[in-house]
Amino acid sequence: MAASKTADLATLAVLDETTLLEVLRRRYADDHIYTYIGDILISINPFKQLPLYEKTMSQRYTNQQKSTLEPHIFAIADAAYRSMLGRAAAKSCNQCIVISGESGAGKTESTKLLLRHIMELCRGNTQLEQQVLQVNPLLEAFGNAQTLMNDNSSRFGKYIQLRFQNGAVKGAKINEYLLEKSRVVHQDTGERNFHIFYYMFAGLSKKDKEMYGLLEPRLYRYLSFQSIEDDLSRSLSTKFSELCNAMDMVGFLEQEQVDMLTILAGILSLGNVVFEPQDSGSMAITGQANHWLNAAMSQLGVDGEKLRQCLLFSRSVTRGESIYRHYTRQQAEDARDSIVKATYARVFGWIVVKINQLLEPRTALGIAETLPEIGILDIFGFEHFKVNRYEQLCINLANEQLQFFFNEFIFSMELNEYKREGIECHAVAFKDNKPLLDLFLGKPIGIMTLLDEESHFPRGTDKTFVDKLNQSFRKNQHYESVRTSDTMFAVNHYAGKVAYSASGFLEKNRDSLPSEIRELFVHSQIPLLSQIFAGTVSRTGTLMLRKGAQANVDGNANSRKSTVGFQFRQSLSVLMEKMSSSNPHFIRCVKPNDSKAADRFDMDMVKNQLRCNGLLETTRIRKDGFSWRPSFEEFVSRYGILILQSSLPPNKESCNMILKKAGLEAWQIGKTKVFFKYRHQEELANLLNEL
Ligand code: ATP
Ligand code: MG
């Protein structure tokens, strides 16, 4: 299966949007879902099983030159693996694979295929390889859910880092970003709660359900989807046993698994606690709700009266005295839901921490932080819904950063270097989104900075926040105020305009948990629950076990550091730094239609995604640009052998001599480097092979 003529868009003679789309459409109709733009892979979701991933395919894409075969995701894994090995002696041999695309475009499936092929390339058949492959199913059970867009939508972002030694995998580490914890307590019509809840009902035996105190799923308010038919039940039940296997294999203890399920059962019971107004105006938990409260109390292993207090009263401390105030119904419901959200997010955070401990790379010398690595980023794409909330703001900020990283790598660095080296190359216009990053992250005045400030301001409200935005960004062309509402604002993102509804922004950004709730759960009889509340799970999910001074970040709501936005920005900037010092590979996933249907290619939808991704410009720069730029020294030392001369001086003349002999076309020579098109590297490798 040699590569077809249209396998690489950068080699097309005519390059405009219509041609690109037409080529992609035709390839898709032939089940060629993968296409290159030079070194970038486009992947269009087939929504059907294709015979592309068997063992023979894995073998075919092992240690191969990319251009000799049809484009494939395995080729990217192979390329990343080989450059990690090949450059292992040099300083920067770390690789990162950045997968982007909208919900349902195929990012997570791609991640799994990459992992599978990389493990195949290691071919050690070790326990660790098997464990690494189980990480995704495990995380998906707790972090994925069915949405309108995707039956298996990841409701968190992740960066998986694999560490290697002598080509064998030595360990893995996961970073997790922004779990959508609000899903535990509320799902929009047609959407579901996290998979684990349904797996649990379908997979547990009657006896186990009794042990956990689980009743019929339809009895629980938090479960939107309650009638599980036989067929579905069977497949969910299989998923449950797969999950249990995965947990066993990765190394979760029996007791830990029991604790997790117990906590989930407690969450469901707590969700059924509703509030009755009393004549006095205060709220009470009576009748059936009282029964649920008792159930929650015993499942969560906490003191029932204290739990009731946490749900009905707020406590403030003035001059050493506690003052209790009755909650309104709304406040009581919010208190209940925030306990549940915090609990679920901490369980998830703990799972990630636990996986990281279990898969920590170890060598004879102890923990090995410095081994070369391949990182895979599977993070939510740009989101634009009817109503866009705080979560969308954060997600879209992350996407601006990723687009910026992509632009930097593909365009800016490239153009700057041409200039420096005096290379002739027609400038390719691209949409620089730096002004958008400034709008978000500017100091002291940026959307996120103002949000943090307002979150700490005692009289700040969502409205005062929007007022400040309107004042500060009146003249910013990427910002628009919304006349019809004083809690809305709009941002002109690189991928389009998004109107945000700011109601709830301050609350979500603060995300503070009253100290009495923390206190209550620290004393839970369930060891896992007590542990996750005693430690501090950061809002980005990382659990830091309490070490003296680091205690009680939650109580410290005045610290700017404690906002969700701040921590998210922090973790993004760590990620960007990490990626900037790696050799990047990009996979752009495309969703061909809105109905999850096979063989349907919606031109407008694909066009829109190509535009958002800047893929036309990318194609142009890959066609015209020089993606491989070895220094004179590097080039001469590697390819001097082509003219059978040793000890050539590392200068322009030597390079010219070699190039003349090699007979390549369209390269250029700068002041310190040779500039090659991406295809030249392979042409040269072939010449070396022929020697
Ligand atoms: P989200 O942002 O919502 O998490 P995503 O980009 O991760 O979305 P996936 O979950 O990877 O999307 O893919 C959605 C669905 O599309 C999969 O469940 C699967 O049914 C189908 N799919 C994706 N890639 C492939 C593939 N290579 N072959 C067959 N089916 C695929
Ligand atoms: Mg996903």
XYZ file of N, CA, C and O in Angstrom, residues 308-396:
356
model
N -26.357 17.513 58.351
C -27.599 18.295 58.256
C -27.316 19.780 58.463
O -27.789 20.634 57.714
N -26.483 20.067 59.469
C -26.132 21.473 59.733
C -25.448 22.133 58.543
O -25.752 23.256 58.191
N -24.523 21.381 57.940
C -23.803 21.935 56.787
C -24.762 22.252 55.647
O -24.511 23.137 54.836
N -25.854 21.494 55.563
C -26.786 21.699 54.460
C -27.782 22.826 54.747
O -28.326 23.423 53.833
N -28.015 23.101 56.042
C -29.075 24.056 56.377
C -28.583 25.428 56.833
O -29.311 26.402 56.761
N -27.350 25.465 57.330
C -26.864 26.741 57.882
C -25.513 27.146 57.321
O -24.675 26.289 57.030
N -25.328 28.447 57.227
C -23.972 28.911 56.973
C -23.390 29.310 58.316
O -24.127 29.699 59.231
N -22.088 29.176 58.437
C -21.458 29.555 59.685
C -20.429 30.626 59.419
O -19.658 30.533 58.460
N -20.461 31.667 60.177
C -19.359 32.618 60.078
C -18.814 32.841 61.477
O -19.522 32.662 62.462
N -17.566 33.173 61.528
C -16.945 33.355 62.842
C -16.605 34.826 63.018
O -15.892 35.416 62.216
N -17.199 35.426 64.026
C -16.892 36.825 64.324
C -16.379 36.907 65.747
O -17.042 36.451 66.680
N -15.242 37.469 65.921
C -14.573 37.580 67.228
C -14.643 36.261 67.996
O -15.104 36.204 69.127
N -14.261 35.234 67.336
C -14.185 33.941 68.006
C -15.531 33.259 68.227
O -15.608 32.154 68.729
N -16.614 33.914 67.855
C -17.917 33.290 68.057
C -18.511 32.839 66.735
O -18.472 33.567 65.747
N -19.085 31.633 66.759
C -19.713 31.135 65.534
C -21.135 31.677 65.434
O -21.892 31.625 66.400
N -21.446 32.212 64.277
C -22.817 32.676 64.063
C -23.432 31.848 62.948
O -22.845 31.718 61.874
N -24.590 31.258 63.226
C -25.250 30.428 62.205
C -26.385 31.196 61.558
O -27.151 31.870 62.231
N -26.465 31.081 60.237
C -27.591 31.687 59.527
C -28.297 30.628 58.705
O -27.652 29.789 58.092
N -29.638 30.711 58.693
C -30.404 29.764 57.881
C -30.147 30.001 56.402
O -30.119 31.136 55.951
N -30.024 28.924 55.683
C -29.947 29.043 54.226
C -31.348 29.195 53.648
O -32.317 28.668 54.194
N -31.441 29.842 52.514
C -32.674 29.801 51.718
C -32.671 28.447 50.996
O -31.666 27.722 51.033
N -33.762 28.121 50.331
C -33.780 26.827 49.646
C -32.647 26.764 48.606
O -31.920 25.790 48.524
N -32.516 27.847 47.852
C -31.468 27.873 46.824
C -30.095 27.649 47.443
O -29.289 26.866 46.940
N -29.844 28.325 48.551
C -28.530 28.189 49.190
C -28.297 26.772 49.707
O -27.205 26.234 49.597
N -29.385 26.172 50.249
C -29.246 24.807 50.761
C -28.941 23.859 49.609
O -28.077 22.973 49.711
N -29.641 24.061 48.488
C -29.389 23.195 47.331
C -27.963 23.383 46.803
O -27.302 22.429 46.429
N -27.534 24.644 46.799
C -26.164 24.916 46.349
C -25.146 24.250 47.274
O -24.139 23.713 46.819
N -25.429 24.296 48.574
C -24.500 23.690 49.534
C -24.392 22.195 49.253
O -23.299 21.627 49.191
N -25.561 21.558 49.078
C -25.590 20.117 48.800
C -24.789 19.821 47.519
O -23.902 18.957 47.497
N -25.100 20.574 46.461
C -24.436 20.295 45.187
C -22.943 20.579 45.243
O -22.147 19.893 44.601
N -22.561 21.582 46.013
C -21.120 21.862 46.018
C -20.352 20.805 46.807
O -19.212 20.486 46.467
N -20.991 20.225 47.815
C -20.339 19.096 48.521
C -20.110 17.961 47.521
O -19.030 17.364 47.444
N -21.159 17.688 46.747
C -21.085 16.578 45.808
C -20.025 16.832 44.722
O -19.208 15.963 44.406
N -20.023 18.046 44.192
C -19.047 18.354 43.136
C -17.628 18.242 43.665
O -16.744 17.679 43.016
N -17.418 18.797 44.865
C -16.072 18.747 45.435
C -15.649 17.296 45.660
O -14.513 16.904 45.380
N -16.596 16.486 46.151
C -16.263 15.093 46.439
C -15.895 14.352 45.152
O -14.871 13.662 45.085
N -16.728 14.525 44.133
C -16.471 13.792 42.891
C -15.139 14.231 42.270
O -14.326 13.410 41.850
N -14.920 15.542 42.249
C -13.684 16.047 41.637
C -12.460 15.527 42.394
O -11.422 15.228 41.806
N -12.598 15.410 43.725
C -11.463 14.912 44.506
C -11.231 13.427 44.282
O -10.095 12.969 44.271
N -12.311 12.682 44.115
C -12.132 11.263 43.811
C -11.390 11.141 42.473
O -10.422 10.392 42.343
N -11.827 11.934 41.506
C -11.184 11.876 40.193
C -9.711 12.288 40.286
O -8.823 11.621 39.741
N -9.482 13.386 41.010
C -8.106 13.849 41.190
C -7.248 12.779 41.854
O -6.096 12.540 41.476
N -7.845 12.109 42.821
C -7.116 11.065 43.531
C -6.777 9.895 42.592
O -5.683 9.335 42.657
N -7.730 9.541 41.706
C -7.476 8.447 40.760
C -6.230 8.770 39.921
O -5.354 7.935 39.718
N -6.168 10.022 39.464
C -5.038 10.432 38.639
C -3.726 10.344 39.435
O -2.720 9.811 38.963
N -3.781 10.846 40.666
C -2.579 10.812 41.512
C -2.131 9.373 41.750
O -0.947 9.040 41.685
N -3.116 8.534 41.998
C -2.831 7.124 42.272
C -2.191 6.463 41.034
O -1.196 5.738 41.147
N -2.761 6.730 39.872
C -2.189 6.168 38.637
C -0.736 6.642 38.510
O 0.172 5.867 38.211
N -0.525 7.924 38.776
C 0.826 8.461 38.657
C 1.805 7.795 39.626
O 2.955 7.547 39.282
N 1.310 7.512 40.825
C 2.192 6.817 41.777
C 2.510 5.410 41.291
O 3.641 4.953 41.339
N 1.460 4.738 40.793
C 1.650 3.343 40.396
C 2.533 3.200 39.160
O 3.247 2.220 39.001
N 2.457 4.212 38.280
C 3.204 4.098 37.021
C 4.457 4.969 36.989
O 5.054 5.180 35.937
N 4.820 5.463 38.148
C 5.994 6.329 38.241
C 7.230 5.628 37.684
O 7.481 4.474 38.014
N 7.979 6.316 36.826
C 9.157 5.656 36.271
C 10.207 5.391 37.343
O 10.518 6.282 38.128
N 10.665 4.192 37.384
C 11.705 3.856 38.351
C 12.860 3.197 37.616
O 12.652 2.391 36.730
N 14.040 3.590 37.990
C 15.206 2.907 37.451
C 16.041 2.454 38.630
O 15.667 2.694 39.774
N 17.128 1.849 38.302
C 18.004 1.364 39.373
C 18.378 2.516 40.315
O 18.610 2.324 41.501
N 18.407 3.726 39.774
C 18.835 4.871 40.571
C 17.678 5.557 41.291
O 17.824 6.616 41.860
N 16.488 4.957 41.223
C 15.342 5.579 41.876
C 14.416 6.189 40.844
O 14.382 5.746 39.701
N 13.677 7.201 41.274
C 12.716 7.821 40.365
C 13.454 8.612 39.295
O 14.340 9.392 39.592
N 13.061 8.373 38.060
C 13.828 8.960 36.975
C 13.051 10.066 36.285
O 12.200 9.828 35.461
N 13.319 11.291 36.670
C 12.613 12.437 36.108
C 13.177 12.831 34.755
O 12.548 13.527 33.983
N 14.395 12.409 34.501
C 15.074 12.981 33.344
C 15.047 12.097 32.102
O 15.645 12.441 31.102
N 14.357 10.992 32.168
C 14.309 10.125 30.994
C 13.583 10.835 29.845
O 12.679 11.625 30.099
N 13.968 10.529 28.607
C 13.272 11.144 27.477
C 11.806 10.733 27.455
O 11.461 9.647 27.907
N 10.976 11.621 26.937
C 9.554 11.300 27.003
C 8.803 11.644 25.724
O 9.254 12.444 24.905
N 7.661 10.993 25.587
C 6.695 11.370 24.551
C 5.426 11.781 25.278
O 4.899 11.018 26.079
N 4.973 12.995 25.043
C 3.742 13.466 25.669
C 2.624 13.496 24.640
O 2.865 13.801 23.474
N 1.425 13.149 25.083
C 0.277 13.201 24.166
C -0.805 14.081 24.783
O -1.269 13.816 25.889
N -1.166 15.123 24.084
C -2.160 16.052 24.613
C -3.522 15.818 23.963
O -3.678 15.941 22.757
N -4.494 15.456 24.793
C -5.872 15.260 24.324
C -6.727 16.210 25.137
O -7.067 15.931 26.286
N -7.002 17.352 24.557
C -7.669 18.378 25.354
C -8.851 18.923 24.568
O -8.845 18.920 23.342
N -9.900 19.287 25.320
C -11.142 19.809 24.720
C -10.889 20.823 23.628
O -10.078 21.722 23.774
N -11.635 20.714 22.552
C -11.531 21.698 21.480
C -12.324 22.946 21.830
O -12.975 23.021 22.870
N -12.240 23.920 20.939
C -12.975 25.163 21.046
C -14.468 24.880 21.245
O -15.019 24.031 20.562
N -15.106 25.563 22.189
C -16.532 25.316 22.425
C -17.356 26.574 22.244
O -16.992 27.644 22.698
N -18.473 26.391 21.582
C -19.358 27.505 21.312
C -20.792 27.001 21.372
O -21.285 26.416 20.418
N -21.435 27.174 22.537
C -22.792 26.664 22.710
C -23.794 27.808 22.679
O -23.433 28.963 22.525
N -25.057 27.428 22.895
C -26.096 28.474 22.987
C -25.802 29.351 24.191
O -25.798 30.571 24.107
N -25.564 28.692 25.332
C -25.166 29.444 26.521
C -23.730 29.041 26.854
O -23.438 27.856 26.990
N -22.863 30.022 26.955
C -21.456 29.723 27.252
C -21.106 30.226 28.638
O -21.312 31.386 28.949
N -20.597 29.287 29.460
C -20.383 29.614 30.865
C -18.887 29.704 31.169
O -18.053 29.722 30.282
N -18.617 29.710 32.461
C -17.235 29.820 32.940
C -16.345 28.729 32.338
O -15.221 28.978 31.917
N -16.887 27.495 32.294
C -16.107 26.376 31.760
C -15.675 26.651 30.326
O -14.531 26.397 29.941
N -16.610 27.191 29.527
C -16.270 27.472 28.131
C -15.184 28.555 28.043
O -14.317 28.494 27.179
N -15.264 29.520 28.960
C -14.243 30.571 28.943
C -12.857 29.956 29.137
O -11.911 30.266 28.413
N -12.745 29.049 30.105
C -11.449 28.430 30.380
C -11.003 27.552 29.208
O -9.846 27.591 28.786
N -11.946 26.762 28.696
C -11.618 25.866 27.595
C -11.169 26.660 26.372
O -10.184 26.323 25.718
N -11.881 27.744 26.096
C -11.526 28.528 24.916
C -10.212 29.270 25.104
O -9.455 29.462 24.153
